[in-house]
XYZ file of C-alpha atoms in Angstrom:
309
model
C 73.735 91.319 78.419
C 71.062 90.080 80.780
C 72.944 88.934 84.664
C 71.247 87.515 87.200
C 72.698 88.532 90.282
C 72.837 87.000 93.323
C 73.046 89.226 96.191
C 72.329 91.916 94.826
C 70.915 93.949 98.221
C 74.223 93.290 99.783
C 77.235 95.797 100.338
C 78.500 94.814 97.369
C 75.455 94.144 94.970
C 73.740 97.242 96.002
C 75.743 99.251 93.437
C 76.746 96.412 91.612
C 73.527 96.681 90.816
C 73.258 100.264 89.956
C 76.267 100.381 87.904
C 75.695 97.020 85.757
C 72.377 99.464 84.937
C 73.830 102.406 84.217
C 76.545 100.000 82.088
C 73.247 99.569 80.065
C 72.542 96.118 81.594
C 69.557 94.372 82.794
C 69.692 92.731 85.969
C 67.697 90.061 87.218
C 68.324 89.940 91.208
C 67.960 86.809 93.662
C 66.608 87.593 96.814
C 65.441 85.936 99.995
C 62.928 89.340 101.061
C 59.951 90.084 99.402
C 60.931 94.213 100.565
C 64.581 93.591 98.824
C 62.998 92.799 96.090
C 60.651 95.718 96.147
C 63.526 97.659 96.655
C 65.475 95.990 93.621
C 62.151 97.332 91.688
C 62.656 100.570 92.628
C 65.966 100.523 91.598
C 65.060 99.253 87.788
C 65.547 95.762 88.566
C 63.509 92.879 88.203
C 63.874 90.310 91.427
C 62.952 86.623 92.324
C 62.502 85.631 95.430
C 64.309 82.405 96.597
C 66.494 80.771 98.920
C 70.108 79.629 97.032
C 70.552 76.906 99.657
C 67.733 75.229 98.711
C 68.316 73.712 94.784
C 64.328 72.655 93.762
C 63.120 76.559 95.711
C 65.704 78.199 92.945
C 64.998 76.526 90.167
C 61.348 77.173 90.517
C 62.005 80.290 90.837
C 63.955 80.791 87.617
C 62.183 79.474 85.711
C 60.834 81.624 83.226
C 63.879 83.744 83.730
C 66.548 84.472 80.366
C 69.650 85.050 80.897
C 73.699 85.847 79.662
C 75.377 85.728 82.899
C 75.280 85.079 86.608
C 77.078 86.292 89.408
C 77.387 85.405 92.654
C 77.711 88.116 95.347
C 76.064 86.186 98.215
C 78.080 86.091 101.777
C 77.042 85.475 105.521
C 79.215 88.164 106.639
C 76.684 90.392 107.699
C 75.585 88.734 111.586
C 78.345 89.568 114.653
C 78.247 85.957 115.867
C 82.058 84.924 113.352
C 81.427 80.976 113.906
C 77.752 81.696 112.375
C 78.776 84.187 109.451
C 81.763 81.686 108.894
C 79.884 78.717 108.186
C 76.347 80.203 106.651
C 79.468 81.982 104.041
C 81.474 78.537 103.928
C 77.600 76.748 102.220
C 77.467 79.952 99.809
C 80.424 79.360 98.875
C 80.097 76.063 98.663
C 76.550 74.488 98.487
C 75.195 77.999 96.897
C 77.821 77.850 94.090
C 76.511 74.497 93.131
C 72.873 75.397 93.341
C 73.512 78.481 91.419
C 75.826 77.477 88.483
C 72.713 74.942 88.040
C 70.329 78.324 88.513
C 73.152 79.372 85.037
C 72.387 76.409 83.005
C 68.581 76.790 83.775
C 68.271 80.271 82.486
C 71.066 79.618 79.719
C 74.429 81.836 80.956
C 77.608 81.022 79.454
C 79.316 83.194 81.931
C 79.087 83.233 85.625
C 81.762 85.738 88.117
C 81.580 84.780 91.458
C 83.042 85.736 93.895
C 86.364 85.685 96.334
C 88.227 87.290 98.606
C 92.583 87.442 98.438
C 92.863 85.362 102.341
C 92.977 83.165 100.468
C 96.631 83.269 99.443
C 96.922 81.690 103.636
C 95.977 84.231 106.891
C 100.026 84.264 107.666
C 102.902 87.287 107.569
C 103.283 86.812 103.494
C 106.138 88.676 104.616
C 107.846 91.771 102.115
C 106.755 89.967 98.297
C 103.867 91.074 96.358
C 100.921 88.131 96.130
C 100.090 87.763 92.138
C 97.375 85.948 90.665
C 99.974 83.309 90.319
C 100.763 82.641 94.377
C 99.190 79.121 95.572
C 95.484 79.369 96.392
C 93.360 77.494 98.868
C 96.391 76.129 100.451
C 95.194 73.332 102.679
C 95.572 74.912 106.717
C 93.875 73.936 109.972
C 91.411 75.039 111.755
C 87.982 77.352 111.734
C 90.268 79.333 109.060
C 91.401 76.204 107.328
C 86.931 75.859 106.683
C 87.158 79.335 105.307
C 90.227 78.506 102.802
C 88.765 75.554 101.330
C 85.143 76.509 100.609
C 87.196 79.649 98.634
C 89.012 76.765 96.712
C 86.383 75.030 96.353
C 83.882 77.828 95.662
C 86.817 78.781 92.523
C 87.392 74.899 91.312
C 83.378 74.732 90.451
C 83.715 77.949 88.375
C 86.204 77.632 86.824
C 85.849 73.578 85.717
C 82.054 73.907 84.999
C 81.240 72.221 81.730
C 79.846 75.316 78.724
C 80.467 77.792 81.826
C 82.744 80.776 80.815
C 84.146 81.266 84.910
C 85.931 84.029 86.707
C 86.765 84.834 89.798
C 86.752 88.580 91.823
C 89.440 87.877 95.056
C 88.729 90.838 97.087
C 90.037 92.600 99.458
C 88.408 93.973 102.538
C 85.382 95.849 102.079
C 84.628 99.525 103.002
C 82.312 102.087 101.946
C 78.961 103.800 102.669
C 77.979 100.710 104.940
C 76.945 99.343 108.301
C 80.126 98.133 108.760
C 82.124 101.062 108.313
C 79.756 103.292 110.110
C 80.137 100.630 113.450
C 84.084 101.526 112.706
C 83.679 104.693 113.144
C 81.911 104.596 115.654
C 84.175 101.872 117.698
C 87.057 104.318 116.674
C 85.189 107.370 118.541
C 84.439 105.208 121.418
C 88.207 104.130 121.325
C 86.529 100.443 122.117
C 88.927 99.585 118.383
C 92.626 98.354 119.878
C 95.103 97.817 117.532
C 98.201 95.831 117.865
C 101.359 98.023 118.924
C 103.703 96.453 115.848
C 100.508 98.512 113.699
C 99.470 94.854 112.815
C 100.370 93.379 109.200
C 99.519 94.845 105.861
C 96.142 94.752 104.986
C 94.637 95.450 101.729
C 90.971 97.566 100.992
C 89.003 98.003 98.387
C 86.314 100.463 98.061
C 83.116 99.177 97.224
C 81.777 101.278 94.328
C 85.270 100.253 92.710
C 84.379 96.406 93.804
C 81.072 96.789 91.855
C 83.478 98.629 89.143
C 85.763 95.441 88.590
C 82.863 93.398 88.654
C 81.167 95.030 86.077
C 84.972 95.186 83.935
C 84.955 91.716 84.794
C 81.063 90.413 83.702
C 82.076 92.125 79.997
C 86.184 91.847 79.515
C 87.196 88.694 82.374
C 89.010 85.815 80.762
C 87.475 82.235 80.986
C 89.192 80.120 83.869
C 90.687 83.290 85.641
C 90.951 85.261 89.358
C 91.707 88.517 89.468
C 92.492 91.089 93.256
C 90.347 93.399 93.459
C 92.102 95.292 95.723
C 93.772 99.339 96.185
C 96.918 100.525 95.213
C 98.441 100.803 98.668
C 98.346 98.237 101.041
C 98.753 99.304 104.793
C 99.146 98.543 108.070
C 95.783 98.154 110.008
C 96.939 100.249 112.598
C 97.305 103.180 110.130
C 94.201 102.632 108.413
C 92.612 103.089 111.647
C 94.841 106.092 112.929
C 93.769 107.635 109.881
C 89.615 107.009 110.541
C 89.984 109.068 114.115
C 92.420 111.807 112.154
C 89.275 112.549 109.701
C 87.243 112.079 113.103
C 89.378 114.410 115.125
C 89.185 112.127 117.801
C 92.454 110.568 119.582
C 93.996 107.019 117.755
C 93.536 103.890 119.285
C 95.122 101.742 121.853
C 97.798 100.092 121.649
C 98.120 96.760 122.868
C 101.085 94.073 122.995
C 100.357 91.065 119.535
C 100.183 88.668 122.732
C 97.107 89.759 124.086
C 95.190 89.536 120.168
C 96.720 85.987 119.395
C 93.953 84.047 121.495
C 90.885 86.379 120.044
C 89.005 84.204 117.000
C 89.662 85.437 113.713
C 91.418 88.870 115.406
C 94.298 87.420 116.397
C 94.618 85.404 112.636
C 93.676 89.278 111.088
C 96.346 90.788 113.424
C 99.314 88.605 112.214
C 98.373 88.269 108.705
C 100.215 90.163 107.004
C 100.060 90.551 102.582
C 100.962 93.204 100.071
C 98.682 92.194 97.057
C 99.040 93.111 93.118
C 96.675 94.513 91.005
C 98.678 94.924 87.816
C 96.332 92.125 85.787
C 92.765 93.370 86.752
C 93.926 96.835 85.910
C 95.938 95.432 82.573
C 93.092 92.683 81.679
C 90.545 94.469 82.349
C 90.977 98.035 81.673
C 90.203 99.091 85.060
C 91.523 100.920 88.154
C 89.707 101.620 91.277
C 88.659 105.693 91.893
C 89.945 105.260 95.459
C 93.610 104.060 94.798
C 94.381 104.570 98.825
C 92.825 104.405 102.171
C 93.116 107.742 102.976
C 91.068 109.073 99.546
C 88.778 106.098 101.156
C 88.075 107.343 104.211
C 87.934 111.111 103.938
C 85.124 111.023 101.134
C 83.062 108.488 103.805
C 84.071 110.936 106.869
C 83.364 113.872 104.394
C 79.747 112.348 104.147
C 78.634 111.602 107.268
C 79.175 114.961 108.068
């Protein structure tokens, strides 16, 4: 297929571009940067320079493009200002999705794969039950996190109900891989500047970036219209255990333990510390024929640590 990929130079978009081309698809990446457009060209993709938040400019930029599918991988999570990161990402999941759906119709696309996250199931302790795609998603909650969850729901609703578009949603876990974010985490663990709750924190679900990209290619090719897929590895892990594994691979002391109550007032970090979920990837394995090659955080952290050496 010919794929119009928004966010082609991002954390998932970079390996996704590579894997789409390797699978025989053509990629037209949407980027706001001419420098990123040049990098896409060197990777074997085409590029259009446009701001997805500017509907008319986007439609003008893709006027000469024809594509079979659109993939939405845009977020604003690269900034360290969490409020701005959330506000920008919420806008990309609402207005940005609407604009990309308009672009999909303009280029003649019949499939639309969008990115989502498992936190749409709710920032809370879900207990020992295993969460499948049948669980309620996007239920209203108050505050800043409520806006995040509402944007996740709006994103999926737009994609699933779009006329003459086969909409599919990828509910990713925590990303990690050969990227700047994990390098920052490694550095903080080395310096013991990333404490963890003394309880160990809740269970979290991770996904290696290359595996997230592979699942997205599989969804493009095999995903069922109107369906969401949980894209996580095979083993939920407590946040403290994840960071302890990082420390062990780096040969440094494990992160400091702090009372759980100290995390509660910290925006977002407190919510993450309180959230616990065990998410199933069985549907993605069954319907997409996908299996994570990095099945646990231990394997992934070892890969990253070995590469950094």
